[in-house]
mmCIF file of C-alpha atoms in Angstrom:
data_model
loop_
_atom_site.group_PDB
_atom_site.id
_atom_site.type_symbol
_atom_site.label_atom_id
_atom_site.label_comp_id
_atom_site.label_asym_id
_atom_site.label_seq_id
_atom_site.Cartn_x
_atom_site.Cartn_y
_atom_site.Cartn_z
ATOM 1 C CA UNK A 27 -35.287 191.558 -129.254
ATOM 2 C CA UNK A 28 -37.014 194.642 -129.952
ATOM 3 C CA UNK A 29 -37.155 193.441 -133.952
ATOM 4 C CA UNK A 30 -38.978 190.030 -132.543
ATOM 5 C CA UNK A 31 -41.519 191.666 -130.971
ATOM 6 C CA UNK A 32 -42.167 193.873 -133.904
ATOM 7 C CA UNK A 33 -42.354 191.420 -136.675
ATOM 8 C CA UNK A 34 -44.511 189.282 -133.834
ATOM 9 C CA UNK A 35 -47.090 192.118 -133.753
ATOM 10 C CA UNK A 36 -46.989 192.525 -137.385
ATOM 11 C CA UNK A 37 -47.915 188.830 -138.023
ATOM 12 C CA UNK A 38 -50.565 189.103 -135.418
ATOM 13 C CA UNK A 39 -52.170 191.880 -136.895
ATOM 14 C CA UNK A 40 -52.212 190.664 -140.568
ATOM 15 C CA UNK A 41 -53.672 187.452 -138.790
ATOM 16 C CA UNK A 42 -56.146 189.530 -137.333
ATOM 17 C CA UNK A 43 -56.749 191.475 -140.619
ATOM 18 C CA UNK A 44 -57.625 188.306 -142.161
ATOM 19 C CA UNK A 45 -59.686 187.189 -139.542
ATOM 20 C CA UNK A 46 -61.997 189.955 -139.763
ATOM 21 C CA UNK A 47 -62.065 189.660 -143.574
ATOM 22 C CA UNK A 48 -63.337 186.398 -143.675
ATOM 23 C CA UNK A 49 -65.758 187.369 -141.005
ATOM 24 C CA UNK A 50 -67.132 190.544 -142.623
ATOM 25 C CA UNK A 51 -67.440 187.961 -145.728
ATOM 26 C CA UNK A 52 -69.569 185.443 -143.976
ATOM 27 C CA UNK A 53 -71.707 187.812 -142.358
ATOM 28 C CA UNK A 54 -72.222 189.663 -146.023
ATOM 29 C CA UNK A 55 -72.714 186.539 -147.525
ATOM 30 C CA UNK A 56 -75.645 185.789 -144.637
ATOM 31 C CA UNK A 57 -77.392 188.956 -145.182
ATOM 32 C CA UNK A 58 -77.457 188.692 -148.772
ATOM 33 C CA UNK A 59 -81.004 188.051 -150.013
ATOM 34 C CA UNK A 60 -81.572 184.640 -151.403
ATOM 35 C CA UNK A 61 -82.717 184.944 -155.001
ATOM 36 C CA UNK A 62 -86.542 183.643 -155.346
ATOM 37 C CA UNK A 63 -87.206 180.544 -156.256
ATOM 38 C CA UNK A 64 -87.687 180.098 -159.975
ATOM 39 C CA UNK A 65 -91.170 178.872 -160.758
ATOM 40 C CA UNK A 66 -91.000 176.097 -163.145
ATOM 41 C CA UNK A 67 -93.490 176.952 -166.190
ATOM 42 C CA UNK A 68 -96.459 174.990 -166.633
ATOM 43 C CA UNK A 69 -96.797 172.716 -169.661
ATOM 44 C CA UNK A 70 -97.873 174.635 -172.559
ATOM 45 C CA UNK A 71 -102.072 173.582 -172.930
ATOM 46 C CA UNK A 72 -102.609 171.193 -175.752
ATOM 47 C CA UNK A 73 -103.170 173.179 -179.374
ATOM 48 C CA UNK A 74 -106.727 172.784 -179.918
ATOM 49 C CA UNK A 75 -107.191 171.899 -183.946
ATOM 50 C CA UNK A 76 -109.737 173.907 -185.468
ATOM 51 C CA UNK A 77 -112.243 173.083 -187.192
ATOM 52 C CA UNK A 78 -114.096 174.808 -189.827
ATOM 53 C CA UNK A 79 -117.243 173.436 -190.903
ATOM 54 C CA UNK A 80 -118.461 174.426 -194.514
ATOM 55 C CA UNK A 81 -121.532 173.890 -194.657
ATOM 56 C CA UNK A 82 -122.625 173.116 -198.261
ATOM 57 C CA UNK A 83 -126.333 173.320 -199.594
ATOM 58 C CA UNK A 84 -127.632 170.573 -201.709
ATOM 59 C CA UNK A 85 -128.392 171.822 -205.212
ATOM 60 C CA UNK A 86 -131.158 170.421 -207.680
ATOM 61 C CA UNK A 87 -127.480 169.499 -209.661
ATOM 62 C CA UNK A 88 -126.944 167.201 -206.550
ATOM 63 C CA UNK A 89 -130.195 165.886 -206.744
ATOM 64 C CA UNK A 90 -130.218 165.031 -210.329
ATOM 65 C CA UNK A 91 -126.337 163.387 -209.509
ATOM 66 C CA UNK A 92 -128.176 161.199 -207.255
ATOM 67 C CA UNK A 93 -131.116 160.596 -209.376
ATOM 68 C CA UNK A 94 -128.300 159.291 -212.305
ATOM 69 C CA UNK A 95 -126.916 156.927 -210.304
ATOM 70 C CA UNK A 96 -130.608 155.570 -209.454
ATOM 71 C CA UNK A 97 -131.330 155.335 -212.829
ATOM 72 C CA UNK A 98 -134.017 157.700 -213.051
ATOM 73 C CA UNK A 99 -132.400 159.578 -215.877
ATOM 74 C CA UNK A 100 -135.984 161.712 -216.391
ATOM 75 C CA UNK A 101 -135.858 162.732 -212.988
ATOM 76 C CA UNK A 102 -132.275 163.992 -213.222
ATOM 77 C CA UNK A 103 -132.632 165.823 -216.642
ATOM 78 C CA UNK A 104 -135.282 167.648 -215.011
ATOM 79 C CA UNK A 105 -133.370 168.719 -212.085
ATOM 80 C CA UNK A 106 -130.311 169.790 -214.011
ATOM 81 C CA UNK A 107 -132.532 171.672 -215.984
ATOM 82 C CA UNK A 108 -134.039 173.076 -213.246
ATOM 83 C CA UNK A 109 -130.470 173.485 -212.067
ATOM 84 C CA UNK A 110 -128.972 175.344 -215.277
ATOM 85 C CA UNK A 111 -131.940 177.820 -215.519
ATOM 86 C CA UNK A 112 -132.422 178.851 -211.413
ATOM 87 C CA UNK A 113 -129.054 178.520 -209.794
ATOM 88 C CA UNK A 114 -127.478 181.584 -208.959
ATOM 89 C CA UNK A 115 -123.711 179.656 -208.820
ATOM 90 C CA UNK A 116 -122.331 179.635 -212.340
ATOM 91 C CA UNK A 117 -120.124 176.652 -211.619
ATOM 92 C CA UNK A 118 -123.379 174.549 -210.615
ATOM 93 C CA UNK A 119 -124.895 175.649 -213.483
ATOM 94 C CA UNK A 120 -122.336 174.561 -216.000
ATOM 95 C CA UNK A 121 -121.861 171.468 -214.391
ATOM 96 C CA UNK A 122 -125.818 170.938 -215.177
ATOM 97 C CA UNK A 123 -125.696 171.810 -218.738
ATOM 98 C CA UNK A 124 -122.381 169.760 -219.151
ATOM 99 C CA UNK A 125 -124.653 166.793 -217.882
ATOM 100 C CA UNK A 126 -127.426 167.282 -219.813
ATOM 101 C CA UNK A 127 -125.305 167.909 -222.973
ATOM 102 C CA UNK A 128 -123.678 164.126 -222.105
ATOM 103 C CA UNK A 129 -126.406 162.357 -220.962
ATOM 104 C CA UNK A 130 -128.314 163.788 -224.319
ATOM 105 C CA UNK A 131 -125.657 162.795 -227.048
ATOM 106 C CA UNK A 132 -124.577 159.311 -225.255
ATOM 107 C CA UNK A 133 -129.122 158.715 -225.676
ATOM 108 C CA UNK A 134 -129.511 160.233 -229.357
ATOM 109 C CA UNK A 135 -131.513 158.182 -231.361
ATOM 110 C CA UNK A 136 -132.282 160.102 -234.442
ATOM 111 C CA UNK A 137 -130.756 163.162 -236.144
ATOM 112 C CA UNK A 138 -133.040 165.554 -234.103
ATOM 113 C CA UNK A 139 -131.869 164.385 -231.016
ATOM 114 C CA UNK A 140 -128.267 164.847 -231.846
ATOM 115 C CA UNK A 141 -128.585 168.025 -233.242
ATOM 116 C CA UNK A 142 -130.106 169.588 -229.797
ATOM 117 C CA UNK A 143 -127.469 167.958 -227.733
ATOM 118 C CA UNK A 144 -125.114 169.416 -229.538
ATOM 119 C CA UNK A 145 -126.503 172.599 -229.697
ATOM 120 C CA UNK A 146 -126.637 172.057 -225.888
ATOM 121 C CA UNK A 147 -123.044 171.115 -225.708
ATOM 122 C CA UNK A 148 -122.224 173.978 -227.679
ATOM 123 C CA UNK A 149 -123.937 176.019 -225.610
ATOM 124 C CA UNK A 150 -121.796 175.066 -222.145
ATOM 125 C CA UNK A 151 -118.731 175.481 -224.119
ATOM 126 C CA UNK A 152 -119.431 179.022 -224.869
ATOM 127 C CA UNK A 153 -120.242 179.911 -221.203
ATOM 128 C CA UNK A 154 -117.653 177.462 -219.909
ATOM 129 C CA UNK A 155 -114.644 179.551 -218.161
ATOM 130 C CA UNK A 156 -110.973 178.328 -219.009
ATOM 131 C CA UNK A 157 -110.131 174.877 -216.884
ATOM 132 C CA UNK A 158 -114.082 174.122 -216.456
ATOM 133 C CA UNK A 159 -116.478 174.238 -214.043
ATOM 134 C CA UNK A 160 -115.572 171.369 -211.740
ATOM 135 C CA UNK A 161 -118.149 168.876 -214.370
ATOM 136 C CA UNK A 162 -117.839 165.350 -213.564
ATOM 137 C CA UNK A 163 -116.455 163.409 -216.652
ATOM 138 C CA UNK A 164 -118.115 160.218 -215.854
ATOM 139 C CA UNK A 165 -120.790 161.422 -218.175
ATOM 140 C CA UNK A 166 -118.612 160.984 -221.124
ATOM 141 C CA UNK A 167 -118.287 156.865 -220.459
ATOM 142 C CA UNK A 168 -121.910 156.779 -222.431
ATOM 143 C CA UNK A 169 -120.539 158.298 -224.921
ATOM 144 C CA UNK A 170 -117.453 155.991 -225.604
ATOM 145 C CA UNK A 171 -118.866 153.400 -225.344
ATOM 146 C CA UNK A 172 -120.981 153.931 -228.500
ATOM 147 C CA UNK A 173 -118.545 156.013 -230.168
ATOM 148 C CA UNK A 174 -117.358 154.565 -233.605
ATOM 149 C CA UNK A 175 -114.029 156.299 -234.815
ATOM 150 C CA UNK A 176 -113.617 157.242 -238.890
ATOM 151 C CA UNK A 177 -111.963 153.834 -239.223
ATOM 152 C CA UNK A 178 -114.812 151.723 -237.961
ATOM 153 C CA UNK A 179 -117.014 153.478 -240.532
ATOM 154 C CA UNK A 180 -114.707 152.836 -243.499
ATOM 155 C CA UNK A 181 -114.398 148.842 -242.136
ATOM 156 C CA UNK A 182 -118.368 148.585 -241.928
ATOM 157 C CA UNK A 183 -118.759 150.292 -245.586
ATOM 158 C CA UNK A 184 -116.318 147.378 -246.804
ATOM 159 C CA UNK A 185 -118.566 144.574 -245.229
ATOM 160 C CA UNK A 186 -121.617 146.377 -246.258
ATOM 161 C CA UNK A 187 -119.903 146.707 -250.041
ATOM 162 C CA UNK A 188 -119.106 142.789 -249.451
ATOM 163 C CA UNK A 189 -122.394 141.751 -248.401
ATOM 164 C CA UNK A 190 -123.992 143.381 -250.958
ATOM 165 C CA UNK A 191 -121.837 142.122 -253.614
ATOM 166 C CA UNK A 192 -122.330 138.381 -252.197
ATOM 167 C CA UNK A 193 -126.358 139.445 -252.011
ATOM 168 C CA UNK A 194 -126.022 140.186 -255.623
ATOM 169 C CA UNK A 195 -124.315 137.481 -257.102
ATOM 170 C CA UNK A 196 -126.861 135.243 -255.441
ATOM 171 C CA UNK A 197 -130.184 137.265 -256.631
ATOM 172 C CA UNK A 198 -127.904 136.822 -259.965
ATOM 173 C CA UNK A 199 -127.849 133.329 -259.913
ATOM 174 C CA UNK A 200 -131.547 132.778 -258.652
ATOM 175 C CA UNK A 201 -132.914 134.714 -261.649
ATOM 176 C CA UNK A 202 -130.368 132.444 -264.123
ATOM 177 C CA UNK A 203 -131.901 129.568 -262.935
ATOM 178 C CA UNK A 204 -135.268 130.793 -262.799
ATOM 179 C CA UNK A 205 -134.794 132.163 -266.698
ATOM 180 C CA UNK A 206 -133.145 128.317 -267.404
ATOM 181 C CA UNK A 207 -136.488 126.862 -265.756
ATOM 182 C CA UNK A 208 -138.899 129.111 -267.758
ATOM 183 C CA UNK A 209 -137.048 128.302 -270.780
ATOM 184 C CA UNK A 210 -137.379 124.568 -269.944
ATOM 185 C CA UNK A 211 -140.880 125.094 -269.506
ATOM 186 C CA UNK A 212 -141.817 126.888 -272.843
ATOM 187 C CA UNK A 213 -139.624 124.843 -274.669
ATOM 188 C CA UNK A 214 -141.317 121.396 -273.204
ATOM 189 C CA UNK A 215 -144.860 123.372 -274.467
ATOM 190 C CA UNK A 216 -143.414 123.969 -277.483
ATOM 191 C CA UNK A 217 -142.101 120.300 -278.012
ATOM 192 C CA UNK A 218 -146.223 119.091 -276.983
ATOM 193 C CA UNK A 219 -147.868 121.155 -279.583
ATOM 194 C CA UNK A 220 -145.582 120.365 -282.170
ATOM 195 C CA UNK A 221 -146.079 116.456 -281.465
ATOM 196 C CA UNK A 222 -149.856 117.621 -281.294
ATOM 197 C CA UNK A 223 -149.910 119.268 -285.082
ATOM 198 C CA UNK A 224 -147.948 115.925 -285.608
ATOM 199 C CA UNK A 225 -151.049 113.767 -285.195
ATOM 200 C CA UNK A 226 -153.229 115.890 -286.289
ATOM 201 C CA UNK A 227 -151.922 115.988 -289.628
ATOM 202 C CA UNK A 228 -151.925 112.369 -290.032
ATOM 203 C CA UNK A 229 -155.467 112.172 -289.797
#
């Protein structure tokens, strides 16, 4: 009986013991600080785009662009001259030479006028750093468009040798009949005075 009441006390007191564990738990677990509350992060602010404004000058080049396309070719020549000979950017200025050079050889007229734009084409070439100046190759159309290649010269001497074979044979055959006619002539002259001397000598 004694051993009953022993093992009785035991359970009771490893009841106990885990009584007051899960106590001293619950009140820990009470006391514990609660962790702060986690702020939720605002939206990230909209990415402004930035903009960088360049602000670009007109130059008497531009001018004389615009003049061009007007048709006031004077104007522009003498804005890109102005252009080539006061502009401090090199790029601007080759562009104006360039345009002058074009404009010059696509309006040549004699052998006087081609000569200086080519001296002025030569002279943007020289100058002219490697892969150009930025010049607008719209002034080249002019050009083209009275550009004659080697073979178009060696097909116009032909017709020109044809024509003036054809021209020839005809100024040939104008004089042959003319000579035939004038022989005609003097021959019917002849043919009167001898039918003249005719009578005559019958009187």
């Amino acid at each position: 009986m004694a051993h009953c009441v022993l093992l009785r006390i035991g359970l009771a007191a490893i009841q106990g013991c885990c009584c007051l564990a899960v106590v001293l738990t619950l009140g820990c677990a009470r006391h514990e600080p609660l962790p702060p509350p986690v702020a939720e992060a605002p939206p990230p602010a909209p990415v402004k785009e930035l903009v960088v404004c360049k602000i670009e000058r007109e130059t008497a080049y531009d001018r004389g662009l615009a003049a061009y396309d007007a048709g006031e070719t004077k104007r522009a020549m003498t804005l890109w001259r102005e252009a080539a000979a006061l502009e401090t950017d090199q790029a601007v200025r080759q562009k104006a030479l360039f345009a002058m050079a074009a404009v010059r050889l696509s309006q040549a007229g004699n052998d006087a006028e081609l000569g200086a734009a080519l001296e002025m084409l030569d002279a943007w070439s020289k100058k002219s750093p490697p892969g150009g100046s930025g010049e607008d190759a719209r002034f080249l159309i002019g050009i083209v468009r009275s550009f004659k290649p080697a073979y178009a010269f060696k097909e116009q001497k032909a017709a020109l040798e044809r024509d003036c074979g054809k021209k020839l044979a005809e100024r040939e055959e104008q004089v042959r009949k003319g000579l035939q006619q004038q022989v005609k002539a003097l021959e019917s002259i002849h043919q009167q005075i001898q039918e003249k001397k005719k009578g005559l000598s019958n009187y």
